[in-house]
Amino acid sequence: MTLRGRLTAAFLVVVLGPVLLGAFFVASTVATVDRSRSTERLAVAASTVRTSVDALCQQLRATADAVALTGDPAGAADQLVGRGLAAGVLITDVTGQVTYASPGAPSTPWRDCSGTVAPSGPVRALAARVDLRDRAGTLLGTVAAAQLVDPAFVARLAAVTGVAVTLLDGGVSAGRVTHTTESREVRDAVLAAASATDGERVTETSEGRYVRRIGPSAGQPLPLVLSVPSERPPALHVTLVGVVVLAGLLAVLSAWRLARVTTRPLVELAGAVDRVAHGDLTARVPVRTRDELGRLAAAFNRMTRETGSYVTALTSSRDQLRGHLAVLGDTLASTHDLQRILRVILHSAIAATGARAGAVLLVEADGVLVAQCTEGLDGRWPEGDETETLRVPVGVGVVGAVAATGEPQRGRAGPTDAPAGEPRCHTYVAVPFATPGGGATATQGAPAAPVGGAGEEAGAPAAALGVLALYDRLGADEFDDDDLVTLRTFAGHAAVAVDNVRVHEEAQRLSLTDPLTGLWNYRYLRESIRREVERASRFSRMLSVLALDLDRFKDVNDTYGHAAGDTVLAEFARRVRGEIREVDLAFRQGGEEFVLLLPETDARGAAIVAERLGAAVRETPVAVEAYAGPVVVTVSVGIAVYPDHGSTGREVLEAADDALYAAKAAGRDTYRVAEVYPDVPRREIPVPAGAMSPLDGLPRAGRPVQATREPGGPARSEPAAGVPESSPAGPTHARPEPADGGADSAGDAARPGPEAGGSGSGGGASSGPHPPRQSRGR
């Protein structure tokens, strides 16, 4: 087929395809919506009919009960009939003989509300029956209360439901209809459709009405047929066919004109393009005009010249990059900055293969590949699908399949073949990488496996850590086997880098946490209390320190064993994490001793936390596996507040320990707040300026301070040249002045109760080396 024919066909497909699909969609949608709405209307009508008939049956049953319970059944029946509660009452004896019938009662037989007996013939009345007994409980007969079923009754049902109602007498033919609200034109079609359906399914007549048959059944003994008219607009299909025909004629004329204008000047350019496609980059197109096609020919000539130069330079650069891969690996292994490493790997891979864009993705814990670094992906997303981060589930799309199978892939993607969530491209190559030695990546010298090959050697491939993907190679149709080998080498370096960084992070985490409880250890406590004291001093805030000790924990180890003791410690740590905020820090100091740091919290707020911790431990014993009963433990808490109880982290921690001993001495299972000792006059001792280590061995931030006292006023903290913060001349319990009045500072330092944000199972101390912070205190 010629270019003109292809353009014409393509234009017709593009134009007529959506028109045809749209017409089909409109017709099917209108039919579906109409049937759905009609079915819903019939369902609501059927429910309304059942409710109405059931209410009438309950009324008749109540009337029959009232007659049966009176001493004068005949008189009661006349009164109830006179009030309109029933159209008639019938009393029979045990032999079935009628002993009383109210005047004007409907003719029998009556259709019973229970639905157990459904006699054939017209339905004249609806009745409810009850037993008639004397005071001794002897059966005397039955009482039946009936309500007339007439055209007015059927009309009331139709008015209540909003649909046409037909009452049958046991058959479905037009000659056996008792009462109906259907018009004569559609009655026969409605009854024929009702007779052809099973159960209560909805069917459609040729006249465009939807029919549903209900009853007789328990609670609704009347055989009814409900119908509603269709709401489809008339002549819908004729209108749609006319629109499609008109659109087809216009499309044919437009396609023929467009193809004729476009193809004539492109023949010469097509010949030159064909030569370039066969590898002749020296092909040139003569430029004879200055219009768009002339500019296209000039651009084509310039493109071929630059492409030839670039291919030569690219081949040389790729060979050089392969020779320096060993040096690149040593450089990448010398840093633990994962983002920097992956950026270097991606840039090097793009330079080595001549790709236009690429991405390095790592598998997250939720089984999703997330891009850690990308390059050249702007403008490659489908319209309306721009995203900040490339995220692809494992097993979905090209990179997802590479991560799931451990097999590299390369090839060409069509204009509509881009998987959801991945960028658009013409060519691609993707290589997985796994833990070194895992088998998901090849070494630098290994030959490239063919795409879609048999997979790894015996056994399933190792789970991939991530995928290195490149898009749209310059100067070639597709990425070749050499590019695949090069990319495998870069993927191997990426695997080594990711593994090294994760090992380093895990080692750093283990060095700062307690392996049994998962809390921070004593080493991190020394660093954290220094940092928090400096922060509290800088912003004139308070810092509460809680020293916790499990009471008589030695008895737990001696009675239940050390394994049970470890269980108790781990459970206690879990409960501690559940009672504190994310900004708070929890530490295991050693043995059964724990420490909590509560930033921006005063003594009152710390006491609230201590009470909650005591209740959480006391009220719920710890269940220990392999023992008959739970282990009951309690906790004693000592509270100290910076700067009320010390000017350094060590002093505040010692004050909390003293308060803990006081809580132990007070009978355990309680808390005590450290005492605030008044400042006493002291003589200033001049100390030569020089470098001095603090008493606790921890570094300090800011200028040293010493205490001064104004006449009649409290001790204040002021800078003192040459006097270290922990020196004897410095203040022991000096408290920094608030920045803007005491009211705001006190409000910020107040600690809310358990209902405040940060408590509960979702709270707790951070488990990383840099815990999260928040400005709002408790």
PDB file of N, CA and C in Angstrom, residues 666-741:
ATOM      1  N   ALA A 666       9.918   4.841  99.596  1.00  0.00           N
ATOM      2  CA  ALA A 666       8.529   5.131  99.944  1.00  0.00           C
ATOM      3  C   ALA A 666       7.624   3.915  99.764  1.00  0.00           C
ATOM      4  N   GLY A 667       8.159   2.774  99.409  1.00  0.00           N
ATOM      5  CA  GLY A 667       7.352   1.572  99.309  1.00  0.00           C
ATOM      6  C   GLY A 667       7.235   1.002  97.915  1.00  0.00           C
ATOM      7  N   ARG A 668       7.942   1.580  96.954  1.00  0.00           N
ATOM      8  CA  ARG A 668       7.923   1.112  95.570  1.00  0.00           C
ATOM      9  C   ARG A 668       6.539   1.317  94.924  1.00  0.00           C
ATOM     10  N   ASP A 669       6.494   1.035  93.621  1.00  0.00           N
ATOM     11  CA  ASP A 669       5.274   1.205  92.831  1.00  0.00           C
ATOM     12  C   ASP A 669       4.740   2.629  92.968  1.00  0.00           C
ATOM     13  N   THR A 670       5.602   3.616  92.889  1.00  0.00           N
ATOM     14  CA  THR A 670       5.196   5.014  92.971  1.00  0.00           C
ATOM     15  C   THR A 670       6.250   5.845  92.273  1.00  0.00           C
ATOM     16  N   TYR A 671       6.097   7.163  92.344  1.00  0.00           N
ATOM     17  CA  TYR A 671       7.090   8.055  91.756  1.00  0.00           C
ATOM     18  C   TYR A 671       7.388   9.170  92.733  1.00  0.00           C
ATOM     19  N   ARG A 672       8.535   9.760  92.603  1.00  0.00           N
ATOM     20  CA  ARG A 672       8.935  10.897  93.418  1.00  0.00           C
ATOM     21  C   ARG A 672       9.639  11.902  92.509  1.00  0.00           C
ATOM     22  N   VAL A 673       9.432  13.180  92.815  1.00  0.00           N
ATOM     23  CA  VAL A 673      10.090  14.270  92.101  1.00  0.00           C
ATOM     24  C   VAL A 673      11.280  14.734  92.929  1.00  0.00           C
ATOM     25  N   ALA A 674      12.400  14.952  92.260  1.00  0.00           N
ATOM     26  CA  ALA A 674      13.608  15.373  92.971  1.00  0.00           C
ATOM     27  C   ALA A 674      13.366  16.696  93.686  1.00  0.00           C
ATOM     28  N   GLU A 675      14.034  16.859  94.796  1.00  0.00           N
ATOM     29  CA  GLU A 675      13.909  18.085  95.580  1.00  0.00           C
ATOM     30  C   GLU A 675      14.718  19.204  94.932  1.00  0.00           C
ATOM     31  N   VAL A 676      14.182  20.429  95.051  1.00  0.00           N
ATOM     32  CA  VAL A 676      14.877  21.614  94.551  1.00  0.00           C
ATOM     33  C   VAL A 676      15.538  22.298  95.728  1.00  0.00           C
ATOM     34  N   TYR A 677      16.859  22.279  95.762  1.00  0.00           N
ATOM     35  CA  TYR A 677      17.592  22.887  96.875  1.00  0.00           C
ATOM     36  C   TYR A 677      17.775  24.370  96.610  1.00  0.00           C
ATOM     37  N   PRO A 678      17.521  25.203  97.615  1.00  0.00           N
ATOM     38  CA  PRO A 678      17.686  26.660  97.405  1.00  0.00           C
ATOM     39  C   PRO A 678      19.149  27.005  97.187  1.00  0.00           C
ATOM     40  N   ASP A 679      19.344  28.056  96.385  1.00  0.00           N
ATOM     41  CA  ASP A 679      20.700  28.544  96.175  1.00  0.00           C
ATOM     42  C   ASP A 679      21.229  29.170  97.469  1.00  0.00           C
ATOM     43  N   VAL A 680      22.470  28.895  97.770  1.00  0.00           N
ATOM     44  CA  VAL A 680      23.116  29.456  98.964  1.00  0.00           C
ATOM     45  C   VAL A 680      24.193  30.428  98.515  1.00  0.00           C
ATOM     46  N   PRO A 681      24.422  31.464  99.320  1.00  0.00           N
ATOM     47  CA  PRO A 681      25.490  32.422  98.930  1.00  0.00           C
ATOM     48  C   PRO A 681      26.817  31.695  98.796  1.00  0.00           C
ATOM     49  N   ARG A 682      27.572  32.078  97.841  1.00  0.00           N
ATOM     50  CA  ARG A 682      28.867  31.453  97.608  1.00  0.00           C
ATOM     51  C   ARG A 682      29.855  32.527  97.155  1.00  0.00           C
ATOM     52  N   ARG A 683      31.093  32.252  97.389  1.00  0.00           N
ATOM     53  CA  ARG A 683      32.149  33.176  97.029  1.00  0.00           C
ATOM     54  C   ARG A 683      32.720  32.772  95.693  1.00  0.00           C
ATOM     55  N   GLU A 684      32.884  33.765  94.844  1.00  0.00           N
ATOM     56  CA  GLU A 684      33.390  33.523  93.501  1.00  0.00           C
ATOM     57  C   GLU A 684      34.880  33.281  93.564  1.00  0.00           C
ATOM     58  N   ILE A 685      35.354  32.219  92.970  1.00  0.00           N
ATOM     59  CA  ILE A 685      36.774  31.864  92.940  1.00  0.00           C
ATOM     60  C   ILE A 685      37.269  32.108  91.531  1.00  0.00           C
ATOM     61  N   PRO A 686      38.182  33.011  91.367  1.00  0.00           N
ATOM     62  CA  PRO A 686      38.705  33.248  90.002  1.00  0.00           C
ATOM     63  C   PRO A 686      39.452  32.022  89.499  1.00  0.00           C
ATOM     64  N   VAL A 687      39.174  31.648  88.279  1.00  0.00           N
ATOM     65  CA  VAL A 687      39.808  30.488  87.640  1.00  0.00           C
ATOM     66  C   VAL A 687      40.437  30.954  86.340  1.00  0.00           C
ATOM     67  N   PRO A 688      41.671  30.611  86.114  1.00  0.00           N
ATOM     68  CA  PRO A 688      42.318  31.025  84.842  1.00  0.00           C
ATOM     69  C   PRO A 688      41.570  30.430  83.656  1.00  0.00           C
ATOM     70  N   ALA A 689      41.440  31.256  82.611  1.00  0.00           N
ATOM     71  CA  ALA A 689      40.783  30.783  81.387  1.00  0.00           C
ATOM     72  C   ALA A 689      41.629  29.717  80.724  1.00  0.00           C
ATOM     73  N   GLY A 690      41.012  28.659  80.306  1.00  0.00           N
ATOM     74  CA  GLY A 690      41.745  27.587  79.637  1.00  0.00           C
ATOM     75  C   GLY A 690      40.814  26.446  79.326  1.00  0.00           C
ATOM     76  N   ALA A 691      41.257  25.500  78.548  1.00  0.00           N
ATOM     77  CA  ALA A 691      40.438  24.362  78.156  1.00  0.00           C
ATOM     78  C   ALA A 691      40.276  23.429  79.341  1.00  0.00           C
ATOM     79  N   MET A 692      39.047  23.088  79.673  1.00  0.00           N
ATOM     80  CA  MET A 692      38.747  22.154  80.751  1.00  0.00           C
ATOM     81  C   MET A 692      37.673  21.181  80.284  1.00  0.00           C
ATOM     82  N   SER A 693      37.802  19.932  80.666  1.00  0.00           N
ATOM     83  CA  SER A 693      36.785  18.931  80.340  1.00  0.00           C
ATOM     84  C   SER A 693      35.683  18.981  81.392  1.00  0.00           C
ATOM     85  N   PRO A 694      34.403  18.930  81.000  1.00  0.00           N
ATOM     86  CA  PRO A 694      33.328  18.901  81.993  1.00  0.00           C
ATOM     87  C   PRO A 694      33.446  17.659  82.858  1.00  0.00           C
ATOM     88  N   LEU A 695      32.778  17.711  84.026  1.00  0.00           N
ATOM     89  CA  LEU A 695      32.872  16.599  84.965  1.00  0.00           C
ATOM     90  C   LEU A 695      32.291  15.303  84.386  1.00  0.00           C
ATOM     91  N   ASP A 696      31.214  15.438  83.548  1.00  0.00           N
ATOM     92  CA  ASP A 696      30.617  14.222  83.010  1.00  0.00           C
ATOM     93  C   ASP A 696      31.295  13.748  81.735  1.00  0.00           C
ATOM     94  N   GLY A 697      32.335  14.472  81.282  1.00  0.00           N
ATOM     95  CA  GLY A 697      33.053  14.057  80.079  1.00  0.00           C
ATOM     96  C   GLY A 697      32.324  14.314  78.786  1.00  0.00           C
ATOM     97  N   LEU A 698      31.179  15.044  78.817  1.00  0.00           N
ATOM     98  CA  LEU A 698      30.406  15.296  77.603  1.00  0.00           C
ATOM     99  C   LEU A 698      30.712  16.687  77.084  1.00  0.00           C
ATOM    100  N   PRO A 699      30.764  16.907  75.801  1.00  0.00           N
ATOM    101  CA  PRO A 699      31.038  18.235  75.243  1.00  0.00           C
ATOM    102  C   PRO A 699      29.877  19.164  75.493  1.00  0.00           C
ATOM    103  N   ARG A 700      30.133  20.514  75.462  1.00  0.00           N
ATOM    104  CA  ARG A 700      29.125  21.534  75.700  1.00  0.00           C
ATOM    105  C   ARG A 700      28.956  22.402  74.454  1.00  0.00           C
ATOM    106  N   ALA A 701      27.738  22.965  74.298  1.00  0.00           N
ATOM    107  CA  ALA A 701      27.477  23.908  73.222  1.00  0.00           C
ATOM    108  C   ALA A 701      27.161  25.257  73.829  1.00  0.00           C
ATOM    109  N   GLY A 702      27.686  26.355  73.272  1.00  0.00           N
ATOM    110  CA  GLY A 702      27.412  27.692  73.792  1.00  0.00           C
ATOM    111  C   GLY A 702      28.465  28.139  74.778  1.00  0.00           C
ATOM    112  N   ARG A 703      28.273  29.322  75.372  1.00  0.00           N
ATOM    113  CA  ARG A 703      29.242  29.883  76.300  1.00  0.00           C
ATOM    114  C   ARG A 703      28.990  29.334  77.698  1.00  0.00           C
ATOM    115  N   PRO A 704      30.040  29.195  78.532  1.00  0.00           N
ATOM    116  CA  PRO A 704      29.846  28.743  79.913  1.00  0.00           C
ATOM    117  C   PRO A 704      29.074  29.792  80.683  1.00  0.00           C
ATOM    118  N   VAL A 705      28.440  29.373  81.819  1.00  0.00           N
ATOM    119  CA  VAL A 705      27.648  30.261  82.651  1.00  0.00           C
ATOM    120  C   VAL A 705      28.091  30.130  84.092  1.00  0.00           C
ATOM    121  N   GLN A 706      27.793  31.174  84.887  1.00  0.00           N
ATOM    122  CA  GLN A 706      27.999  31.099  86.319  1.00  0.00           C
ATOM    123  C   GLN A 706      26.825  31.794  86.988  1.00  0.00           C
ATOM    124  N   ALA A 707      26.574  31.500  88.239  1.00  0.00           N
ATOM    125  CA  ALA A 707      25.400  32.007  88.933  1.00  0.00           C
ATOM    126  C   ALA A 707      25.710  33.342  89.575  1.00  0.00           C
ATOM    127  N   THR A 708      24.803  34.289  89.453  1.00  0.00           N
ATOM    128  CA  THR A 708      24.858  35.561  90.176  1.00  0.00           C
ATOM    129  C   THR A 708      23.532  35.774  90.853  1.00  0.00           C
ATOM    130  N   ARG A 709      23.502  36.465  91.905  1.00  0.00           N
ATOM    131  CA  ARG A 709      22.273  36.685  92.660  1.00  0.00           C
ATOM    132  C   ARG A 709      22.081  38.173  92.855  1.00  0.00           C
ATOM    133  N   GLU A 710      20.903  38.639  92.479  1.00  0.00           N
ATOM    134  CA  GLU A 710      20.556  40.016  92.722  1.00  0.00           C
ATOM    135  C   GLU A 710      19.972  40.127  94.120  1.00  0.00           C
ATOM    136  N   PRO A 711      20.064  41.259  94.733  1.00  0.00           N
ATOM    137  CA  PRO A 711      19.507  41.418  96.096  1.00  0.00           C
ATOM    138  C   PRO A 711      18.013  41.152  96.078  1.00  0.00           C
ATOM    139  N   GLY A 712      17.603  40.215  96.945  1.00  0.00           N
ATOM    140  CA  GLY A 712      16.185  39.875  97.054  1.00  0.00           C
ATOM    141  C   GLY A 712      15.642  39.086  95.900  1.00  0.00           C
ATOM    142  N   GLY A 713      16.457  38.652  94.990  1.00  0.00           N
ATOM    143  CA  GLY A 713      15.958  37.939  93.809  1.00  0.00           C
ATOM    144  C   GLY A 713      16.539  36.558  93.703  1.00  0.00           C
ATOM    145  N   PRO A 714      16.059  35.745  92.744  1.00  0.00           N
ATOM    146  CA  PRO A 714      16.563  34.371  92.570  1.00  0.00           C
ATOM    147  C   PRO A 714      17.873  34.362  91.825  1.00  0.00           C
ATOM    148  N   ALA A 715      18.484  33.189  91.822  1.00  0.00           N
ATOM    149  CA  ALA A 715      19.740  33.037  91.090  1.00  0.00           C
ATOM    150  C   ALA A 715      19.473  33.132  89.612  1.00  0.00           C
ATOM    151  N   ARG A 716      20.387  33.781  88.850  1.00  0.00           N
ATOM    152  CA  ARG A 716      20.249  33.937  87.403  1.00  0.00           C
ATOM    153  C   ARG A 716      21.492  33.379  86.745  1.00  0.00           C
ATOM    154  N   SER A 717      21.364  32.966  85.494  1.00  0.00           N
ATOM    155  CA  SER A 717      22.481  32.426  84.735  1.00  0.00           C
ATOM    156  C   SER A 717      23.000  33.492  83.806  1.00  0.00           C
ATOM    157  N   GLU A 718      24.275  33.833  83.943  1.00  0.00           N
ATOM    158  CA  GLU A 718      24.890  34.829  83.086  1.00  0.00           C
ATOM    159  C   GLU A 718      26.204  34.282  82.554  1.00  0.00           C
ATOM    160  N   PRO A 719      26.647  34.777  81.413  1.00  0.00           N
ATOM    161  CA  PRO A 719      27.916  34.296  80.870  1.00  0.00           C
ATOM    162  C   PRO A 719      29.057  34.635  81.813  1.00  0.00           C
ATOM    163  N   ALA A 720      30.011  33.715  81.912  1.00  0.00           N
ATOM    164  CA  ALA A 720      31.191  33.929  82.732  1.00  0.00           C
ATOM    165  C   ALA A 720      32.409  33.551  81.908  1.00  0.00           C
ATOM    166  N   ALA A 721      33.282  34.485  81.688  1.00  0.00           N
ATOM    167  CA  ALA A 721      34.457  34.236  80.855  1.00  0.00           C
ATOM    168  C   ALA A 721      35.400  33.314  81.586  1.00  0.00           C
ATOM    169  N   GLY A 722      35.780  32.246  80.920  1.00  0.00           N
ATOM    170  CA  GLY A 722      36.806  31.354  81.455  1.00  0.00           C
ATOM    171  C   GLY A 722      36.302  30.384  82.477  1.00  0.00           C
ATOM    172  N   VAL A 723      35.002  30.354  82.793  1.00  0.00           N
ATOM    173  CA  VAL A 723      34.491  29.432  83.802  1.00  0.00           C
ATOM    174  C   VAL A 723      33.656  28.370  83.100  1.00  0.00           C
ATOM    175  N   PRO A 724      34.057  27.101  83.060  1.00  0.00           N
ATOM    176  CA  PRO A 724      33.264  26.060  82.403  1.00  0.00           C
ATOM    177  C   PRO A 724      31.928  25.883  83.107  1.00  0.00           C
ATOM    178  N   GLU A 725      30.960  25.362  82.331  1.00  0.00           N
ATOM    179  CA  GLU A 725      29.601  25.203  82.868  1.00  0.00           C
ATOM    180  C   GLU A 725      29.566  24.268  84.063  1.00  0.00           C
ATOM    181  N   SER A 726      30.386  23.250  84.110  1.00  0.00           N
ATOM    182  CA  SER A 726      30.336  22.255  85.178  1.00  0.00           C
ATOM    183  C   SER A 726      31.348  22.525  86.263  1.00  0.00           C
ATOM    184  N   SER A 727      32.010  23.681  86.267  1.00  0.00           N
ATOM    185  CA  SER A 727      33.019  23.975  87.283  1.00  0.00           C
ATOM    186  C   SER A 727      32.353  24.288  88.602  1.00  0.00           C
ATOM    187  N   PRO A 728      33.056  24.198  89.734  1.00  0.00           N
ATOM    188  CA  PRO A 728      32.457  24.484  91.036  1.00  0.00           C
ATOM    189  C   PRO A 728      31.915  25.888  91.103  1.00  0.00           C
ATOM    190  N   ALA A 729      32.479  26.822  90.353  1.00  0.00           N
ATOM    191  CA  ALA A 729      31.997  28.190  90.425  1.00  0.00           C
ATOM    192  C   ALA A 729      30.691  28.365  89.703  1.00  0.00           C
ATOM    193  N   GLY A 730      30.299  27.439  88.850  1.00  0.00           N
ATOM    194  CA  GLY A 730      29.053  27.555  88.096  1.00  0.00           C
ATOM    195  C   GLY A 730      27.858  27.227  88.960  1.00  0.00           C
ATOM    196  N   PRO A 731      26.645  27.569  88.519  1.00  0.00           N
ATOM    197  CA  PRO A 731      25.443  27.329  89.321  1.00  0.00           C
ATOM    198  C   PRO A 731      25.061  25.859  89.291  1.00  0.00           C
ATOM    199  N   THR A 732      24.542  25.406  90.410  1.00  0.00           N
ATOM    200  CA  THR A 732      24.100  24.023  90.485  1.00  0.00           C
ATOM    201  C   THR A 732      22.646  23.865  90.061  1.00  0.00           C
ATOM    202  N   HIS A 733      21.786  24.816  90.389  1.00  0.00           N
ATOM    203  CA  HIS A 733      20.360  24.713  90.084  1.00  0.00           C
ATOM    204  C   HIS A 733      19.848  25.972  89.423  1.00  0.00           C
ATOM    205  N   ALA A 734      20.731  26.710  88.739  1.00  0.00           N
ATOM    206  CA  ALA A 734      20.286  27.940  88.078  1.00  0.00           C
ATOM    207  C   ALA A 734      19.350  27.611  86.936  1.00  0.00           C
ATOM    208  N   ARG A 735      18.305  28.437  86.747  1.00  0.00           N
ATOM    209  CA  ARG A 735      17.300  28.216  85.698  1.00  0.00           C
ATOM    210  C   ARG A 735      17.304  29.387  84.744  1.00  0.00           C
ATOM    211  N   PRO A 736      17.432  29.178  83.431  1.00  0.00           N
ATOM    212  CA  PRO A 736      17.450  30.302  82.484  1.00  0.00           C
ATOM    213  C   PRO A 736      16.121  31.030  82.484  1.00  0.00           C
ATOM    214  N   GLU A 737      16.199  32.350  82.275  1.00  0.00           N
ATOM    215  CA  GLU A 737      14.997  33.172  82.199  1.00  0.00           C
ATOM    216  C   GLU A 737      14.254  32.868  80.888  1.00  0.00           C
ATOM    217  N   PRO A 738      12.895  32.848  80.896  1.00  0.00           N
ATOM    218  CA  PRO A 738      12.160  32.678  79.628  1.00  0.00           C
ATOM    219  C   PRO A 738      12.347  33.859  78.727  1.00  0.00           C
ATOM    220  N   ALA A 739      12.170  33.605  77.438  1.00  0.00           N
ATOM    221  CA  ALA A 739      12.456  34.636  76.443  1.00  0.00           C
ATOM    222  C   ALA A 739      11.417  35.732  76.446  1.00  0.00           C
ATOM    223  N   ASP A 740      10.115  35.428  76.515  1.00  0.00           N
ATOM    224  CA  ASP A 740       9.063  36.433  76.392  1.00  0.00           C
ATOM    225  C   ASP A 740       8.011  36.236  77.473  1.00  0.00           C
ATOM    226  N   GLY A 741       8.371  36.258  78.697  1.00  0.00           N
ATOM    227  CA  GLY A 741       7.392  36.143  79.775  1.00  0.00           C
ATOM    228  C   GLY A 741       7.156  34.725  80.178  1.00  0.00           C
TER     229      GLY A 741
END
